[in-house]
Coordinates of C-alpha atoms in Angstrom, one line a residue:
M813 CA 31.5 -0.3 -8.7
R814 CA 28.9 0.7 -6.9
P815 CA 30.5 -0.6 -3.3
T816 CA 26.8 -2.9 -2.6
K817 CA 27.0 -6.7 -2.9
A818 CA 26.0 -10.2 0.1
I819 CA 29.0 -12.1 0.4
V820 CA 28.1 -16.3 0.9
S821 CA 29.8 -18.0 2.9
L822 CA 29.6 -22.1 2.0
G823 CA 31.0 -22.4 5.8
A824 CA 28.5 -21.8 6.8
L825 CA 25.6 -23.1 4.6
G826 CA 27.7 -26.6 5.5
A827 CA 27.5 -26.1 9.3
N828 CA 24.4 -25.4 9.0
L829 CA 23.6 -28.9 6.1
K830 CA 25.1 -30.4 9.3
A831 CA 23.2 -28.8 12.0
A832 CA 20.4 -30.4 10.9
A833 CA 21.2 -33.8 10.1
N834 CA 22.9 -33.9 14.4
L835 CA 19.2 -33.0 14.8
S836 CA 18.1 -36.0 13.9
A837 CA 20.1 -38.7 12.4
V838 CA 18.1 -41.0 11.4
S839 CA 16.6 -39.4 8.2
R840 CA 17.6 -38.4 4.7
N841 CA 17.7 -34.9 3.2
V842 CA 15.9 -32.8 0.7
A843 CA 17.2 -29.3 0.4
V844 CA 15.3 -27.0 -0.2
I845 CA 16.7 -24.2 -2.8
K846 CA 13.7 -22.6 -4.3
A847 CA 13.4 -19.3 -5.0
N848 CA 17.4 -19.2 -6.9
A849 CA 18.2 -20.6 -3.5
Y850 CA 16.7 -18.0 -1.3
G851 CA 18.2 -15.6 -2.5
H852 CA 21.9 -17.2 -2.6
G853 CA 22.0 -18.3 -6.3
A854 CA 20.9 -22.2 -6.0
S855 CA 23.6 -23.6 -9.2
A856 CA 26.5 -21.9 -6.8
I857 CA 24.8 -23.6 -3.6
A858 CA 24.1 -26.8 -5.2
R859 CA 27.2 -27.0 -6.7
A860 CA 28.7 -26.7 -2.5
L861 CA 25.6 -29.4 -0.9
E862 CA 24.9 -31.7 -3.9
P863 CA 28.2 -34.3 -1.8
D864 CA 26.3 -34.4 1.8
V865 CA 22.2 -34.4 0.3
D866 CA 20.7 -36.8 -1.4
A867 CA 18.2 -35.1 -3.6
F868 CA 17.1 -31.3 -3.6
A869 CA 13.9 -29.8 -4.0
V870 CA 12.8 -26.4 -6.1
A871 CA 9.2 -24.5 -6.9
F872 CA 8.4 -26.8 -10.9
M873 CA 10.1 -27.4 -13.8
E874 CA 11.8 -24.5 -14.9
E875 CA 13.5 -23.6 -11.3
A876 CA 14.5 -27.7 -11.9
V877 CA 15.5 -27.4 -15.2
A878 CA 17.4 -24.7 -14.3
L879 CA 20.1 -27.3 -12.4
R880 CA 20.4 -29.5 -14.6
E881 CA 21.8 -27.2 -16.9
A882 CA 24.4 -25.7 -14.2
G883 CA 25.9 -29.3 -14.7
I884 CA 23.3 -30.2 -10.9
L885 CA 23.4 -34.6 -11.0
R886 CA 22.0 -35.2 -7.6
P887 CA 17.6 -35.4 -8.0
V888 CA 15.6 -33.2 -8.0
L889 CA 12.1 -32.8 -6.0
V890 CA 9.3 -31.0 -8.0
L891 CA 7.2 -29.8 -5.0
E892 CA 4.8 -28.1 -7.0
G893 CA 4.3 -32.0 -9.3
C894 CA 3.8 -30.5 -13.2
A895 CA 1.9 -28.1 -14.5
Q896 CA 1.1 -30.1 -17.7
R897 CA 1.2 -33.5 -19.2
D898 CA 3.6 -33.0 -21.1
E899 CA 6.4 -32.6 -18.2
V900 CA 6.3 -36.5 -16.7
E901 CA 8.1 -37.2 -20.4
E902 CA 10.8 -34.8 -19.4
A903 CA 11.0 -35.5 -15.4
A904 CA 11.8 -38.7 -16.3
A905 CA 14.4 -38.7 -18.4
R906 CA 15.8 -35.9 -16.1
N907 CA 15.6 -37.7 -12.6
F908 CA 13.4 -35.2 -11.1
W909 CA 10.8 -36.1 -8.6
L910 CA 7.5 -35.2 -8.9
M911 CA 5.2 -34.3 -5.7
V912 CA 1.6 -34.9 -6.7
H913 CA -0.8 -33.4 -5.6
D914 CA -4.2 -34.0 -7.4
R915 CA -5.8 -36.3 -9.1
R916 CA -5.4 -34.8 -12.7
Q917 CA -1.1 -35.5 -11.9
V918 CA -2.2 -38.8 -11.9
D919 CA -4.0 -39.6 -14.8
W920 CA -0.7 -38.1 -16.7
I921 CA 1.4 -39.8 -15.3
Q922 CA -0.5 -43.0 -15.8
A923 CA -1.1 -42.3 -19.2
A924 CA 2.4 -41.1 -20.1
R925 CA 4.7 -43.3 -22.2
L926 CA 7.7 -43.4 -20.3
K927 CA 11.1 -45.4 -21.5
K928 CA 12.1 -45.5 -17.1
P929 CA 10.0 -44.9 -14.2
V930 CA 9.7 -41.6 -12.3
T931 CA 10.1 -41.3 -8.8
V932 CA 7.2 -40.2 -7.3
W933 CA 6.2 -38.5 -3.6
I934 CA 2.3 -38.4 -2.9
K935 CA 1.1 -34.8 -0.1
T936 CA -1.9 -35.2 1.8
D937 CA -3.6 -32.2 3.0
T938 CA -3.2 -32.6 7.2
G939 CA -4.6 -29.4 7.6
M940 CA -2.6 -26.3 4.8
H941 CA -4.7 -26.5 2.4
R942 CA -3.1 -25.4 -0.6
L943 CA -2.1 -28.5 -1.7
G944 CA -2.5 -31.7 -0.9
F945 CA -4.7 -35.2 -0.8
D946 CA -7.7 -36.1 1.6
R947 CA -7.8 -39.3 3.4
N948 CA -9.8 -40.0 0.4
G949 CA -7.7 -39.0 -2.3
T950 CA -4.7 -39.8 -0.5
D951 CA -5.8 -43.5 -0.7
Q952 CA -6.8 -43.6 -4.0
A953 CA -3.6 -42.3 -5.4
V954 CA -1.0 -44.0 -3.6
R955 CA -3.5 -47.7 -5.2
S956 CA -3.0 -45.7 -8.8
L957 CA 0.6 -45.0 -8.5
A958 CA 1.8 -48.1 -7.2
E959 CA -0.2 -49.9 -10.0
S960 CA 1.7 -48.6 -12.5
E961 CA 4.9 -49.2 -14.8
N962 CA 5.5 -45.8 -14.7
V963 CA 5.7 -45.3 -11.3
R964 CA 9.6 -46.1 -9.4
S965 CA 8.5 -48.6 -6.0
S966 CA 10.2 -46.0 -3.9
M967 CA 7.1 -43.5 -3.9
V968 CA 7.1 -41.3 -0.1
L969 CA 4.1 -40.6 1.8
C970 CA 4.4 -36.2 2.3
T971 CA 3.0 -33.4 4.4
H972 CA 3.1 -29.9 4.8
L973 CA 2.9 -28.2 8.5
S974 CA 0.8 -25.3 8.7
C975 CA 1.8 -23.7 11.9
A976 CA 5.1 -25.5 12.6
D977 CA 6.6 -22.2 14.1
N978 CA 5.5 -22.7 17.2
P979 CA 6.8 -24.9 19.8
D980 CA 3.1 -24.7 21.7
S981 CA 0.8 -25.4 18.7
A982 CA -2.0 -27.9 19.1
E983 CA -2.4 -27.6 15.3
T984 CA 1.0 -29.4 14.9
R985 CA 1.0 -32.2 17.5
R986 CA -2.3 -32.5 15.4
Q987 CA -1.3 -32.5 12.2
I988 CA 1.6 -34.7 13.0
T989 CA -0.8 -37.0 14.4
E990 CA -3.3 -37.3 11.8
F991 CA -0.8 -37.8 8.9
R992 CA 1.3 -40.2 10.9
T993 CA -2.1 -43.0 11.6
L994 CA -3.1 -42.6 8.5
A995 CA 1.1 -43.2 7.0
R996 CA 0.1 -46.6 8.9
A997 CA -1.9 -47.6 6.5
Y998 CA 0.6 -47.7 3.8
S999 CA 4.3 -49.6 3.6
L1000 CA 5.3 -46.5 2.5
P1001 CA 8.5 -43.9 4.0
V1002 CA 7.3 -40.9 4.6
S1003 CA 8.4 -37.0 5.1
I1004 CA 7.1 -34.7 7.1
A1005 CA 9.6 -32.2 8.6
N1006 CA 10.3 -29.2 7.0
S1007 CA 12.7 -26.9 8.6
A1008 CA 10.5 -25.5 11.9
G1009 CA 10.1 -29.6 12.4
I1010 CA 13.2 -30.6 12.2
L1011 CA 14.1 -27.9 15.0
F1012 CA 11.1 -27.7 17.4
W1013 CA 9.5 -30.9 16.5
P1014 CA 11.1 -33.7 16.5
D1015 CA 7.9 -36.5 15.9
S1016 CA 8.3 -34.7 12.8
H1017 CA 11.7 -36.2 12.0
A1018 CA 11.0 -39.1 9.3
D1019 CA 12.6 -41.2 6.7
W1020 CA 13.0 -37.7 4.6
N1021 CA 13.1 -34.2 6.2
R1022 CA 13.0 -31.2 3.3
P1023 CA 15.7 -28.3 5.9
G1024 CA 15.2 -25.0 3.9
Y1025 CA 14.9 -21.7 5.4
M1026 CA 17.5 -23.2 8.7
L1027 CA 19.8 -24.1 5.8
Y1028 CA 20.7 -20.7 5.5
G1029 CA 21.0 -19.7 9.1
N1030 CA 18.0 -18.1 10.3
A1031 CA 15.4 -20.4 12.5
P1032 CA 11.6 -19.4 10.9
G1033 CA 10.6 -18.5 14.4
G1034 CA 12.7 -16.1 14.9
S1035 CA 16.8 -14.8 15.2
S1036 CA 17.0 -16.0 19.1
E1037 CA 16.9 -19.5 18.3
I1038 CA 20.1 -20.4 15.8
G1039 CA 22.3 -20.3 18.5
A1040 CA 21.1 -22.5 20.0
A1041 CA 20.3 -24.0 16.9
G1042 CA 24.2 -23.8 15.9
L1043 CA 23.2 -22.6 12.6
Q1044 CA 24.9 -19.8 10.7
P1045 CA 23.7 -16.3 8.7
V1046 CA 24.7 -17.0 5.7
M1047 CA 24.9 -14.3 3.2
R1048 CA 26.2 -10.6 4.5
L1049 CA 24.6 -8.1 2.4
S1050 CA 26.4 -5.1 3.0
S1051 CA 27.6 -1.6 0.7
E1052 CA 29.3 1.4 2.2
L1053 CA 28.6 5.1 2.8
V1054 CA 28.9 7.2 0.6
A1055 CA 27.1 10.6 1.1
V1056 CA 27.4 12.3 5.2
R1057 CA 25.3 15.2 6.0
H1058 CA 24.1 17.5 8.6
L1059 CA 21.5 18.4 9.0
A1060 CA 20.3 21.0 11.5
S1061 CA 17.4 20.4 14.5
G1062 CA 13.4 20.7 12.6
E1063 CA 15.4 19.8 8.4
A1064 CA 13.6 16.7 6.8
V1065 CA 15.0 13.9 4.5
G1066 CA 13.8 11.6 2.4
Y1067 CA 10.3 11.2 0.0
G1068 CA 7.6 12.9 1.3
Q1069 CA 9.7 14.2 4.9
R1070 CA 8.6 11.2 7.4
W1071 CA 11.1 11.8 9.7
R1072 CA 12.1 14.9 10.7
A1073 CA 15.7 15.8 12.9
A1074 CA 15.1 16.7 16.4
R1075 CA 17.7 17.5 17.4
P1076 CA 21.1 18.6 14.9
S1077 CA 22.2 15.1 12.8
V1078 CA 24.4 13.8 10.9
I1079 CA 22.9 11.7 7.9
A1080 CA 25.1 9.0 6.3
T1081 CA 23.4 8.2 2.3
V1082 CA 23.7 4.3 1.7
P1083 CA 23.3 3.1 -1.7
I1084 CA 20.6 0.8 -1.7
G1085 CA 16.9 0.4 -2.4
Y1086 CA 13.9 -1.7 -2.9
A1087 CA 14.8 -2.3 -6.5
D1088 CA 17.7 -4.4 -4.9
G1089 CA 15.6 -5.9 -2.3
Y1090 CA 15.5 -4.0 0.7
P1091 CA 12.6 -3.6 2.3
R1092 CA 10.3 -0.1 1.1
H1093 CA 7.9 -0.7 4.4
A1094 CA 11.4 -0.8 7.0
S1095 CA 10.2 2.0 8.9
D1096 CA 12.0 4.6 10.5
G1097 CA 14.7 2.7 13.4
T1098 CA 15.1 -0.4 11.6
P1099 CA 18.7 -1.3 12.3
V1100 CA 22.1 -0.6 10.1
L1101 CA 25.0 -1.6 11.5
V1102 CA 27.8 1.6 10.5
R1103 CA 31.1 1.1 11.5
G1104 CA 29.8 -2.2 14.1
Q1105 CA 27.6 0.1 15.6
R1106 CA 23.9 -0.5 15.7
S1107 CA 22.7 2.8 14.0
P1108 CA 18.7 4.1 12.7
L1109 CA 17.1 3.7 9.5
V1110 CA 16.2 7.5 8.6
G1111 CA 13.5 8.4 5.6
T1112 CA 11.6 6.4 3.6
V1113 CA 13.6 3.4 1.6
S1114 CA 13.9 4.4 -1.9
M1115 CA 14.5 2.9 -5.4
D1116 CA 18.1 2.9 -4.8
M1117 CA 19.3 4.9 -1.6
I1118 CA 18.5 4.4 2.4
T1119 CA 19.2 7.4 4.5
I1120 CA 20.7 6.2 8.5
D1121 CA 21.0 7.8 11.4
V1122 CA 24.7 8.0 12.6
T1123 CA 24.4 10.9 14.2
E1124 CA 26.4 8.6 17.6
V1125 CA 29.0 7.2 15.5
D1126 CA 32.2 8.9 16.2
G1127 CA 34.0 10.4 13.2
V1128 CA 32.0 8.7 10.6
E1129 CA 33.3 9.9 6.7
V1130 CA 32.6 8.3 3.6
G1131 CA 33.7 4.5 2.6
D1132 CA 32.4 3.8 5.9
P1133 CA 31.5 0.4 5.9
V1134 CA 27.3 -1.0 6.4
E1135 CA 25.3 -4.4 7.6
L1136 CA 22.5 -4.4 6.4
W1137 CA 21.8 -8.7 7.8
G1138 CA 24.1 -10.8 7.8
S1139 CA 26.0 -12.2 11.4
S1140 CA 26.2 -9.6 13.1
L1141 CA 22.6 -8.4 12.5
S1142 CA 19.9 -10.5 11.5
V1143 CA 17.2 -10.3 8.5
N1144 CA 14.8 -12.2 10.9
E1145 CA 15.5 -8.9 13.3
V1146 CA 15.2 -6.6 9.9
A1147 CA 12.4 -8.0 8.5
A1148 CA 10.2 -7.6 11.6
C1149 CA 11.0 -3.5 10.8
A1150 CA 9.6 -4.1 7.5
G1151 CA 5.7 -6.2 9.0
T1152 CA 7.5 -9.0 7.4
I1153 CA 9.7 -12.0 7.9
G1154 CA 13.3 -13.4 7.1
Y1155 CA 12.1 -15.0 3.9
E1156 CA 10.9 -12.6 1.3
L1157 CA 13.9 -9.9 2.2
L1158 CA 16.7 -12.8 0.8
A1159 CA 13.8 -14.4 -1.6
G1160 CA 13.4 -11.2 -3.1
L1161 CA 17.3 -10.2 -3.3
T1162 CA 16.8 -9.1 -6.9
G1163 CA 19.8 -9.2 -9.8
R1164 CA 21.5 -5.6 -9.3
V1165 CA 23.9 -7.3 -5.9
P1166 CA 25.8 -9.0 -6.7
I1167 CA 26.5 -11.9 -4.7
T1168 CA 30.0 -13.3 -4.5
Y1169 CA 31.3 -16.7 -3.0
H1170 CA 33.3 -17.6 -0.2
P1171 CA 35.0 -20.9 1.8

């Protein structure tokens, strides 16, 4: 069996949820488990968190349905709301909470024939400019939905922060102020904070928070914030060396011979590649841990394999353990070497990598 696998610590997951809750003790939490729980396995993560969260959030209806079919009973907030009219009925029947961000969705909810009302979150756009109502649209949506028998009285008003991972962002201060001013016109619970808001912007803590990336032990601003927040990486992506070879000075390795040995070198092969979700654009020097020692990636990442320079690792041999990211090597650092972010690496992990869960 190929040795490449992801090991997920449910204990670390629970500790991260407690850290999020401790940072904002007055808030209730919606655990964001979209994109297969950021690559960690949505149903398993939901089962582990269900006793301690008030609700879950996913991106779209199919992700919500998959949770119900896996036996998850908590309310599920659908962040993109309904994509078509008939999904309103399904949402009401299955206790999915619907984000509403445009007039079409308001009309669908008002016109639906429901046996019981649906819970609605109204999204207002304060600067992200992806989804959400402007000030006038928010007012119209609140009034229309408040008058509808199809909507529960427990509506929530929310917005999304665009720059909260920068603790000095003037834009974030403006967004929070604008939203708080708008929200005072309504007697509704509010939600502002994503993971970055929870970590860096106490003024964004509200009735409902939406921890996502931080649940998996990573800080949106980079790896340096993890320890201060008490976060623990949840996933360890690991493998073993499957080949070790000696190169003479001047010999090259990998497609395109991007890297060439400047000295006699020991090169090891690890069975993981971009088909598994390891970033193809990882540069030479991207760290990989071999026997706990940092060793640089060399050569182009291929579909199934990477090569690393283990010249400085004494006694290296086939079968030695490898960590691609985890508790000893931040996924944020690996992502930076590929010109991306840790979110992409975790969410991009493919089904070729089996996941095992530990308490």
